mmCIF file of C-alpha atoms in Angstrom:
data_model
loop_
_atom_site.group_PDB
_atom_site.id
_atom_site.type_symbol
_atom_site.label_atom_id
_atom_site.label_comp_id
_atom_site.label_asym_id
_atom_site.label_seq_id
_atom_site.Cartn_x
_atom_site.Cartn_y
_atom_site.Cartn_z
ATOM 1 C CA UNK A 1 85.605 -18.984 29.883
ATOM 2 C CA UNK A 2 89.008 -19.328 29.091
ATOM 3 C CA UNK A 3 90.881 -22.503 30.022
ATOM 4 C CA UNK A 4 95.007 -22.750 32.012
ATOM 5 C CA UNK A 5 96.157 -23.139 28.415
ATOM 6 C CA UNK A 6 94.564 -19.963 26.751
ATOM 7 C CA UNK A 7 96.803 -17.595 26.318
ATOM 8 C CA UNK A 8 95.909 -15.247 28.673
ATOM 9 C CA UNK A 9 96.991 -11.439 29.228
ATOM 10 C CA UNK A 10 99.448 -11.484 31.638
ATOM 11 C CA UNK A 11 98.588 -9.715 35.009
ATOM 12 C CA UNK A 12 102.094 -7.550 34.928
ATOM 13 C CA UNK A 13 102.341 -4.124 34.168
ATOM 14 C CA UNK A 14 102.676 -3.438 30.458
ATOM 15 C CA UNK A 15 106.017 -1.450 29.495
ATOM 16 C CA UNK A 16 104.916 -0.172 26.061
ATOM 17 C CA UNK A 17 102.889 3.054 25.656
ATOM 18 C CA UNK A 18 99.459 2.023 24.863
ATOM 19 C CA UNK A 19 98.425 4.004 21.756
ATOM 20 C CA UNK A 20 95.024 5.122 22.571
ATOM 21 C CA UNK A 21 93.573 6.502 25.727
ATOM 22 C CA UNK A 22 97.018 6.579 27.898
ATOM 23 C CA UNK A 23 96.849 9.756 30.424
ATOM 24 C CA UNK A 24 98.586 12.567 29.275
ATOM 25 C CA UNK A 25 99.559 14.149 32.922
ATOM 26 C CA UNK A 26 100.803 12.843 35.924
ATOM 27 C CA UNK A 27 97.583 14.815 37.556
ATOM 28 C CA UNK A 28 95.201 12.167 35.509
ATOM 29 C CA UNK A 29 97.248 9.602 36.598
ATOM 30 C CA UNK A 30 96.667 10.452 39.947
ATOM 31 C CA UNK A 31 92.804 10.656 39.500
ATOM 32 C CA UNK A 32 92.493 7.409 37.905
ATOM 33 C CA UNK A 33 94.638 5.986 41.253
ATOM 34 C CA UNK A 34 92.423 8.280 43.612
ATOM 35 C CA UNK A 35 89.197 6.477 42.064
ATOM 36 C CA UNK A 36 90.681 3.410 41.681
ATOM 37 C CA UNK A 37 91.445 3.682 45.775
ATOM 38 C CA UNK A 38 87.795 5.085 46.696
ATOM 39 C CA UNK A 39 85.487 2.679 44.785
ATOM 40 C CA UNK A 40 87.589 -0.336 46.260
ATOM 41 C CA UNK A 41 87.181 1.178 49.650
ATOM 42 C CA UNK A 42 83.752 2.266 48.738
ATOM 43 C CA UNK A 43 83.044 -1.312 47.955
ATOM 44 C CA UNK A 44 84.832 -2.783 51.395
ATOM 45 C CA UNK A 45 83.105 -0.463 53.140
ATOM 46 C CA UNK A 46 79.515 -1.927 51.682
ATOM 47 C CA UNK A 47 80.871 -5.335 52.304
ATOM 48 C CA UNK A 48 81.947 -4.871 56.272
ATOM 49 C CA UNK A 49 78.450 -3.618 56.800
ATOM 50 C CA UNK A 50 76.774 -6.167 55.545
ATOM 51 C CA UNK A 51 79.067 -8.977 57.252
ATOM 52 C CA UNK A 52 78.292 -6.992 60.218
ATOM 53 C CA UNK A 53 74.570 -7.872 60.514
ATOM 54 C CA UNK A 54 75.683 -11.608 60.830
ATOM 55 C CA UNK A 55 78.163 -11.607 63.377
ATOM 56 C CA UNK A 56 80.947 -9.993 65.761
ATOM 57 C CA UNK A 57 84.047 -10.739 63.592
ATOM 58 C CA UNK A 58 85.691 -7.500 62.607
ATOM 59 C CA UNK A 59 85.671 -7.968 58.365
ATOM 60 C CA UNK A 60 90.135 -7.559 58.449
ATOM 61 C CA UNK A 61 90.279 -11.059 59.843
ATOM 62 C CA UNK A 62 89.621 -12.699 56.499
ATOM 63 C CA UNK A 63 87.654 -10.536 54.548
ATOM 64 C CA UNK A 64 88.698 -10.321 51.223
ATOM 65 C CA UNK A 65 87.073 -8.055 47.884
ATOM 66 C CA UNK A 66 87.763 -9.553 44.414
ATOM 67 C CA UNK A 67 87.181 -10.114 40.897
ATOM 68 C CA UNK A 68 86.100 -6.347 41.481
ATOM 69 C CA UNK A 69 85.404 -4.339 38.419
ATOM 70 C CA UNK A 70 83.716 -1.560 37.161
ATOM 71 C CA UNK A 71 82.593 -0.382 33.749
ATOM 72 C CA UNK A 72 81.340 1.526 31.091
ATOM 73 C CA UNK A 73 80.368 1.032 27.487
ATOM 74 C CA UNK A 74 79.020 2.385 24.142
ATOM 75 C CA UNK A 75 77.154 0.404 21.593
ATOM 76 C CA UNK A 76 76.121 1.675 18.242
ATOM 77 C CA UNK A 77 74.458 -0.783 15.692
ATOM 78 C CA UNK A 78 73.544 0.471 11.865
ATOM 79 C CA UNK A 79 69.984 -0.629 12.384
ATOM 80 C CA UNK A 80 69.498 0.772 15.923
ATOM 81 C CA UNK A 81 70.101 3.751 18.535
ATOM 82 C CA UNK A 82 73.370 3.986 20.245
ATOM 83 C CA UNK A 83 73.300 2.704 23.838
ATOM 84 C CA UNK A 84 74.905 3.441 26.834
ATOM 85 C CA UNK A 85 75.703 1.420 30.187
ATOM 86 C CA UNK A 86 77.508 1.026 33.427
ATOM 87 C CA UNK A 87 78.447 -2.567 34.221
ATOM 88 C CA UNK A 88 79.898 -3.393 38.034
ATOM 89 C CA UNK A 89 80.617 -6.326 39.813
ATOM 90 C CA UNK A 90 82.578 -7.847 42.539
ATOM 91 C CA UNK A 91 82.993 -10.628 45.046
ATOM 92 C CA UNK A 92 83.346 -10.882 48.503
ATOM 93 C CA UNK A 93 84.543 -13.171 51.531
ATOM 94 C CA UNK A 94 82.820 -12.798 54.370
ATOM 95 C CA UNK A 95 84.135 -13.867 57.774
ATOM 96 C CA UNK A 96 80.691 -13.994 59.736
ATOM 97 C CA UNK A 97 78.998 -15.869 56.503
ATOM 98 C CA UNK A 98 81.542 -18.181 55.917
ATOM 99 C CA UNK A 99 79.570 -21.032 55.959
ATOM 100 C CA UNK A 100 78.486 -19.129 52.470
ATOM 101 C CA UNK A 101 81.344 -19.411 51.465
ATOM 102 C CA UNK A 102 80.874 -16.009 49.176
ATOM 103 C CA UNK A 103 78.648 -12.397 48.501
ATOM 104 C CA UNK A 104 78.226 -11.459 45.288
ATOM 105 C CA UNK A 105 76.991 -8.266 43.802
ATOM 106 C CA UNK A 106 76.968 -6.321 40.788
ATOM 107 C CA UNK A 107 74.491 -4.473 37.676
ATOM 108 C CA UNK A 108 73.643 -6.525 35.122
ATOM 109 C CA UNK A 109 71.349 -7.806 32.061
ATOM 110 C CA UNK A 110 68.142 -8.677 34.333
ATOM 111 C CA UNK A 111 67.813 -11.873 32.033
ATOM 112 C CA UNK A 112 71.302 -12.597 31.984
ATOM 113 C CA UNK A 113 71.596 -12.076 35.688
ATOM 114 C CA UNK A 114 69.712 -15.176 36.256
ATOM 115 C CA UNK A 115 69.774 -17.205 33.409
ATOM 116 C CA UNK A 116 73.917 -17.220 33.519
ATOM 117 C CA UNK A 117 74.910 -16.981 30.057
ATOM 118 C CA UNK A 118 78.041 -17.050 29.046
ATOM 119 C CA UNK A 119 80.398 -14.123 29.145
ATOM 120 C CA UNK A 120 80.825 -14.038 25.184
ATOM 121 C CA UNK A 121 77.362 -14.208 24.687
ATOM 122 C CA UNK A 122 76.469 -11.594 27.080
ATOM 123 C CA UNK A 123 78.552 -8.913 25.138
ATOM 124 C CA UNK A 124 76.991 -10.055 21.693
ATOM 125 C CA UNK A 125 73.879 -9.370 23.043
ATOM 126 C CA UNK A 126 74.964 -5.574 24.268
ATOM 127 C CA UNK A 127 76.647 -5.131 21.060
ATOM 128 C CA UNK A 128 73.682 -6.763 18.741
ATOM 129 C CA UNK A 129 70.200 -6.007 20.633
ATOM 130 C CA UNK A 130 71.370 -2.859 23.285
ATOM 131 C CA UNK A 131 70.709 -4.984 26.086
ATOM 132 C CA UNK A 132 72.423 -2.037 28.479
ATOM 133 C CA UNK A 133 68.564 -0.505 28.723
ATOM 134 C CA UNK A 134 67.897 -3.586 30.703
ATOM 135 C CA UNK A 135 70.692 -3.015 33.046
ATOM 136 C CA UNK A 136 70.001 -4.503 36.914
ATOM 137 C CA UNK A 137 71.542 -4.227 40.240
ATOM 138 C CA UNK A 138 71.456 -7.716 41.904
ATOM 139 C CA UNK A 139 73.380 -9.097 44.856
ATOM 140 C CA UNK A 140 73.280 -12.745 46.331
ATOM 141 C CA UNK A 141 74.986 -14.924 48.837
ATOM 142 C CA UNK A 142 76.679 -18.586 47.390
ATOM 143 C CA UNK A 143 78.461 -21.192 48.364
ATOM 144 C CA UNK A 144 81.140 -23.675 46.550
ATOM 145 C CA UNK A 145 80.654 -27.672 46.775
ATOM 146 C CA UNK A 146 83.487 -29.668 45.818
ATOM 147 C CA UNK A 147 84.999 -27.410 43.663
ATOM 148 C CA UNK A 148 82.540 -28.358 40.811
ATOM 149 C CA UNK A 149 78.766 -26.895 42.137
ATOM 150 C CA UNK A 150 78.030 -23.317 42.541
ATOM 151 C CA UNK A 151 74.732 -22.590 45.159
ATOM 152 C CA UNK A 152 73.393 -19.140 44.880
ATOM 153 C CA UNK A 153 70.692 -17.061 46.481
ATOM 154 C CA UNK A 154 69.870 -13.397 45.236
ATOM 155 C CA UNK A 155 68.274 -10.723 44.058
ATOM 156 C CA UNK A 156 68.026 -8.353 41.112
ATOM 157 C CA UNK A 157 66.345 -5.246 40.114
ATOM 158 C CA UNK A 158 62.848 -4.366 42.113
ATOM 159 C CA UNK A 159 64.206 -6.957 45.322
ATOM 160 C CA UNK A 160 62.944 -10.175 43.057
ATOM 161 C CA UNK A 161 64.642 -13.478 43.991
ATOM 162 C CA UNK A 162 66.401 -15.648 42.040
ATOM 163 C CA UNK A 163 68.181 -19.347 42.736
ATOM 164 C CA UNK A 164 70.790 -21.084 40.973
ATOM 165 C CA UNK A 165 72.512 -24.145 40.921
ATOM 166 C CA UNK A 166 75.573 -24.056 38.996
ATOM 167 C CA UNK A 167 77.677 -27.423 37.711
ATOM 168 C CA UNK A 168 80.723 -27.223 35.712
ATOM 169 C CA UNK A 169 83.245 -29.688 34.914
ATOM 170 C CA UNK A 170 86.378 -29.362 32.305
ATOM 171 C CA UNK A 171 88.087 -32.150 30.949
ATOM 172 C CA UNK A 172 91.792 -32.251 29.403
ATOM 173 C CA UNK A 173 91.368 -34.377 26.344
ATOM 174 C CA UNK A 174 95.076 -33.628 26.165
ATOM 175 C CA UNK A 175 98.070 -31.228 26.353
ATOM 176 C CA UNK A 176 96.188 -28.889 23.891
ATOM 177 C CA UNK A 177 92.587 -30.141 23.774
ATOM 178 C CA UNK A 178 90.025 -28.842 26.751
ATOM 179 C CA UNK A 179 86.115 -29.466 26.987
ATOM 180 C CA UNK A 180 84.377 -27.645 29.500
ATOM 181 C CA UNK A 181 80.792 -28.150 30.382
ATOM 182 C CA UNK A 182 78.369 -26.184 32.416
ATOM 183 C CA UNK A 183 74.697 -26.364 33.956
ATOM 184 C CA UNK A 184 73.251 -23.900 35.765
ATOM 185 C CA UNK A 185 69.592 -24.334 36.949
ATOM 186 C CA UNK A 186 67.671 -21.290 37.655
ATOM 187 C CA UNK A 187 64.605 -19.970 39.411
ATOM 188 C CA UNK A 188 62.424 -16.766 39.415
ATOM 189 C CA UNK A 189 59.446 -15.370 39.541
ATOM 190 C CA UNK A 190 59.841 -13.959 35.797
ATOM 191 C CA UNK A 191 60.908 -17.015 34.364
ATOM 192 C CA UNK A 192 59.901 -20.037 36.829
ATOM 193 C CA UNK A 193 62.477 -22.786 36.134
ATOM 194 C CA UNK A 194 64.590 -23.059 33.541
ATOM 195 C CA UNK A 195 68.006 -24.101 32.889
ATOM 196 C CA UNK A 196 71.082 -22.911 30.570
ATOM 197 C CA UNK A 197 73.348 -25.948 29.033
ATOM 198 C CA UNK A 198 77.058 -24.295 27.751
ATOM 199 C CA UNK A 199 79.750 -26.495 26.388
ATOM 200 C CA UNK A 200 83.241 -25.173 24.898
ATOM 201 C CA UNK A 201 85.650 -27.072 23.081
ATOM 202 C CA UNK A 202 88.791 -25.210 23.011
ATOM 203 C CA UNK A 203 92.338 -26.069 21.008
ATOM 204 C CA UNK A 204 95.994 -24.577 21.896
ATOM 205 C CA UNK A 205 97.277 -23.919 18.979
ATOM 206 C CA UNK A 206 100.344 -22.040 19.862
ATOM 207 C CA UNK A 207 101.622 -20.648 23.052
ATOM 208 C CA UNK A 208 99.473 -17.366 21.827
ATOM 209 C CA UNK A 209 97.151 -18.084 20.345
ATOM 210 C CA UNK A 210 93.699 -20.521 20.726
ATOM 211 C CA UNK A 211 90.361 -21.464 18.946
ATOM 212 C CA UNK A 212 87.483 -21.672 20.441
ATOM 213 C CA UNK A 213 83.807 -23.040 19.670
ATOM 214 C CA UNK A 214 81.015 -22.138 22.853
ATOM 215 C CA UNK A 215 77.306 -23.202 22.240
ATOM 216 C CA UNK A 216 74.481 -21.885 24.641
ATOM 217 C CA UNK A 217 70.898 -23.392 24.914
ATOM 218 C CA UNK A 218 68.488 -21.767 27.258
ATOM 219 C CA UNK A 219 64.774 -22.858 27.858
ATOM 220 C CA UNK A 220 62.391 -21.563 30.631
ATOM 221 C CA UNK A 221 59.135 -23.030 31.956
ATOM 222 C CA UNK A 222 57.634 -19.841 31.148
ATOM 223 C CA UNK A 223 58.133 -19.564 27.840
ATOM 224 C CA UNK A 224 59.055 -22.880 26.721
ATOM 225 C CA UNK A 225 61.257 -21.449 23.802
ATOM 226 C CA UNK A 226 65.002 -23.002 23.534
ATOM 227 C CA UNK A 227 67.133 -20.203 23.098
ATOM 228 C CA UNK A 228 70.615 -20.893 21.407
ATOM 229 C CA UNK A 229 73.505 -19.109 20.185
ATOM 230 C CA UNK A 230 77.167 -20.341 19.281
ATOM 231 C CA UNK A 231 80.390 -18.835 18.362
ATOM 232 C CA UNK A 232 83.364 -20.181 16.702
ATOM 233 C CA UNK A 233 86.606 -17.612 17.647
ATOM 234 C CA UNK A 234 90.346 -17.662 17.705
ATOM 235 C CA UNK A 235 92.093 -15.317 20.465
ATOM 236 C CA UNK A 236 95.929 -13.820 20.332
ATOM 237 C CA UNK A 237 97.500 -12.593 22.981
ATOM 238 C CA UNK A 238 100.485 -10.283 22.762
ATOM 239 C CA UNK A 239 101.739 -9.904 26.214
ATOM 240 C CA UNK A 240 101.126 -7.082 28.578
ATOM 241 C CA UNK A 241 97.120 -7.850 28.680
ATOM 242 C CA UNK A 242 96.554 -7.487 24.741
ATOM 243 C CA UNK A 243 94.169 -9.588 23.245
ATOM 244 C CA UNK A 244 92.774 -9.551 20.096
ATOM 245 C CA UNK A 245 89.884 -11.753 19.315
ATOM 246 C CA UNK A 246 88.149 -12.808 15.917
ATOM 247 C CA UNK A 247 84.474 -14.473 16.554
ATOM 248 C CA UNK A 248 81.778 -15.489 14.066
ATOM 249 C CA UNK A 249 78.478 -15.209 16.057
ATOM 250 C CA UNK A 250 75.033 -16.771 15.310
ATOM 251 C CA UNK A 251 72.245 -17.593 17.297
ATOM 252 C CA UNK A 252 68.182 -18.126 17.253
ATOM 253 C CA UNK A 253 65.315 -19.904 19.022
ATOM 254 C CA UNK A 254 64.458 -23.632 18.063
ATOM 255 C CA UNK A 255 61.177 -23.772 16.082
ATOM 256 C CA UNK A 256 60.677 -20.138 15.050
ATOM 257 C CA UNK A 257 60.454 -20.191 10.994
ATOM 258 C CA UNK A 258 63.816 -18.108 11.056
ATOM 259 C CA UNK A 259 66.513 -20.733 12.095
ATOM 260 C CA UNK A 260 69.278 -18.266 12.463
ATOM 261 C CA UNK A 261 67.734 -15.191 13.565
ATOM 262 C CA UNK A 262 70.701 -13.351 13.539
ATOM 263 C CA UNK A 263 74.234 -13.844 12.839
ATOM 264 C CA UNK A 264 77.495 -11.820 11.985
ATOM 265 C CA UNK A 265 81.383 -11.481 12.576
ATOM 266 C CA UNK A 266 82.835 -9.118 14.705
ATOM 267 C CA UNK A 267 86.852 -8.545 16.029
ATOM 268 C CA UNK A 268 88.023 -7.049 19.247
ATOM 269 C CA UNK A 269 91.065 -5.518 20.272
ATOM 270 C CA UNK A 270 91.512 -4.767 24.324
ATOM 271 C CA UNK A 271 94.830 -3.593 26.441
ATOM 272 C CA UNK A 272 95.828 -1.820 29.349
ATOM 273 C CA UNK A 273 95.312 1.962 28.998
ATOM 274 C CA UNK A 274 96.863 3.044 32.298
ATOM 275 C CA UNK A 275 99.319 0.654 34.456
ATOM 276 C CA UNK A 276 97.624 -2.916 34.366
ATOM 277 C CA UNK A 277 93.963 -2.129 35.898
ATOM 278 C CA UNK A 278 92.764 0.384 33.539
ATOM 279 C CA UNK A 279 91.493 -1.694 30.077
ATOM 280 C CA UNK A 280 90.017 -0.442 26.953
ATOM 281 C CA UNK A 281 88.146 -1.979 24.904
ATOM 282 C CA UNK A 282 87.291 -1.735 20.602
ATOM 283 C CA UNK A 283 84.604 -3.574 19.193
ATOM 284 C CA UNK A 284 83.825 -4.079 15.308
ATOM 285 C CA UNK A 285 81.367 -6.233 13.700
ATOM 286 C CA UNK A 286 78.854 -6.337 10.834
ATOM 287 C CA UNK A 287 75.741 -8.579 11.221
ATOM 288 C CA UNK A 288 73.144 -9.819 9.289
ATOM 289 C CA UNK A 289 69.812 -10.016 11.313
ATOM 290 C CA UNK A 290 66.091 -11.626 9.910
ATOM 291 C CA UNK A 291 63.530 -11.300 13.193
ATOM 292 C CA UNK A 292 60.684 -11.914 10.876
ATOM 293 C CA UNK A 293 60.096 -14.617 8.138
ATOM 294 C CA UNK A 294 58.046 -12.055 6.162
ATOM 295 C CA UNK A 295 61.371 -10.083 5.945
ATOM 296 C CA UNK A 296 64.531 -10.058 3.821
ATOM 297 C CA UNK A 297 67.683 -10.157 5.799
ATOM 298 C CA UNK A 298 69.621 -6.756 5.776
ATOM 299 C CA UNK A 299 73.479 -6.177 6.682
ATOM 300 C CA UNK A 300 73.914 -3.887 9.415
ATOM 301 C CA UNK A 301 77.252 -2.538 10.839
ATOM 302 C CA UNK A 302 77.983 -2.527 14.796
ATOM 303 C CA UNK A 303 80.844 -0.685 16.749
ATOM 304 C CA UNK A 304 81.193 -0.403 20.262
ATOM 305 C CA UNK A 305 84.184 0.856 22.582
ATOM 306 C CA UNK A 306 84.059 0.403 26.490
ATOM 307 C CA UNK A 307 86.444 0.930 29.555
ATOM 308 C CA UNK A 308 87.003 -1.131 31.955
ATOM 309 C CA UNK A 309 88.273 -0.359 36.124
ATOM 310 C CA UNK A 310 89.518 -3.009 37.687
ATOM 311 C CA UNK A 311 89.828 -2.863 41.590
#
């Protein structure tokens, strides 16, 4: 979600010893390397095959494996059981589908699979409601239009299709002001057709450091609820892929008594634990949920911590 001018962790190898998680041998260094090396050849592997079925070109002439990454995380909220998940995905080009441009695959919130929330919002809601116990494999072909429209064809958990149309346009307001709006129109059998409307405004304000505000509506056919949430968040880098971020987090459904049905603050600290693919993650936030009207609204304390493979 971040825009050219967010400062971004660079992609270079960080110098300084990380002060949590680092390996402490130069055997665990070479495991993380060995499993770095077999689920990116694991996932090659997966993705010649399945170029094979469409055609004679052998996947090394133009086959390509990226945004590639593979996770696992740890949720704990005050008010709820800890939860536990594994979080992949990755992207592929495909030299017999080409036409497609793309395959994409991964495992996934089953909801947020198709309805294409945002990233930020997507980790509030593993942090706030557990959403790991809804975790879905899904895997899709798409295709690129003009730089601006996304076309994709998939499915997720149980073979069920999905279809989305994605539009997304940013706009440089100037040097330090961005906008950035998306669309994404989806299908399902679970949902029929809905849609999911994000726009960002985002400010440089110094070379390190941004603010951010992302709003979310999403509203189904099916259930004919608009779903919102928004954040307002500033984000410092300090070099070497650390990031700390500070977000306030709210969000609801339009016309339930409860405006705000929940809403908190939470910070985040992430860096590279080993070399510049290896990232940890530390997640603190308190939160102050009301599901019911009936109810008072309670403080409850959240902390999650997660690793991330990149490959």
């Amino acid at each position: 979600m971040a825009s050219a001018q967010t400062p971004q962790p660079s992609e270079t190898t960080s110098t300084q010893s990380p002060p949590f998680g680092a390996p402490s041998s130069p055997s665990d260094e070479g495991l993380i390397d060995a499993t770095r090396g077999k689920v990116r050849s694991s996932v090659e592997w997966l993705a010649s095959g399945v170029d094979g079925w469409f055609g004679d070109i052998p996947f090394s002439e133009g086959g390509k494996v990226s945004e590639g990454e593979l996770g696992l995380n740890v949720y704990k909220r005050q008010d709820q059981s800890a939860t536990t998940g594994v979080r992949f995905k990755a992207r592929f080009r495909l030299p017999n589908l080409e036409s497609y441009q793309y395959l994409f695959v991964g495992n996934d919130d089953r909801s947020q699979i198709v309805s294409d929330q945002p990233d930020t919002f997507s980790r509030q809601q593993q942090l706030l409601r557990g959403g790991n116990r809804d975790n879905a494999f899904f895997a899709g072909i798409g295709a690129t239009l003009r730089d601006s429209v996304d076309l994709r064809l998939g499915f997720r958990g149980g073979l069920k299709p999905y279809a989305q149309a994605r539009y997304h346009q940013p706009w440089l307001l100037s040097t330090v002001d961005r906008i950035d709006f998306r669309e994404t129109l989806f299908y399902s059998s679970d949902d029929k057709l809905g849609s999911t409307t994000a726009l960002s405004y985002e400010r440089t304000l110094t070379s390190t450091l941004v603010a951010r505000w992302l709003n979310s509506a999403t509203v189904t056919r099916e259930t004919k609820d608009v779903a919102w949430s928004s954040s307002w968040g500033t984000y410092k880098s300090y070099g070497g892929q650390r990031l700390l971020s500070l977000e306030a987090l709210l969000g609801g459904v339009i016309g339930d008594p409860v405006t705000v049905a929940d809403y908190g603050v939470q910070a985040k600290w992430s860096q590279p634990i080993y070399k510049d693919f290896l990232i940890g993650e530390l997640i603190l936030g308190t939160f102050w949920p009301r599901p019911d009207v009936t109810l008072p609204r309670e403080q409850a304390w959240a902390i999650g911590t997660g690793i991330k493979l990149r490959f």
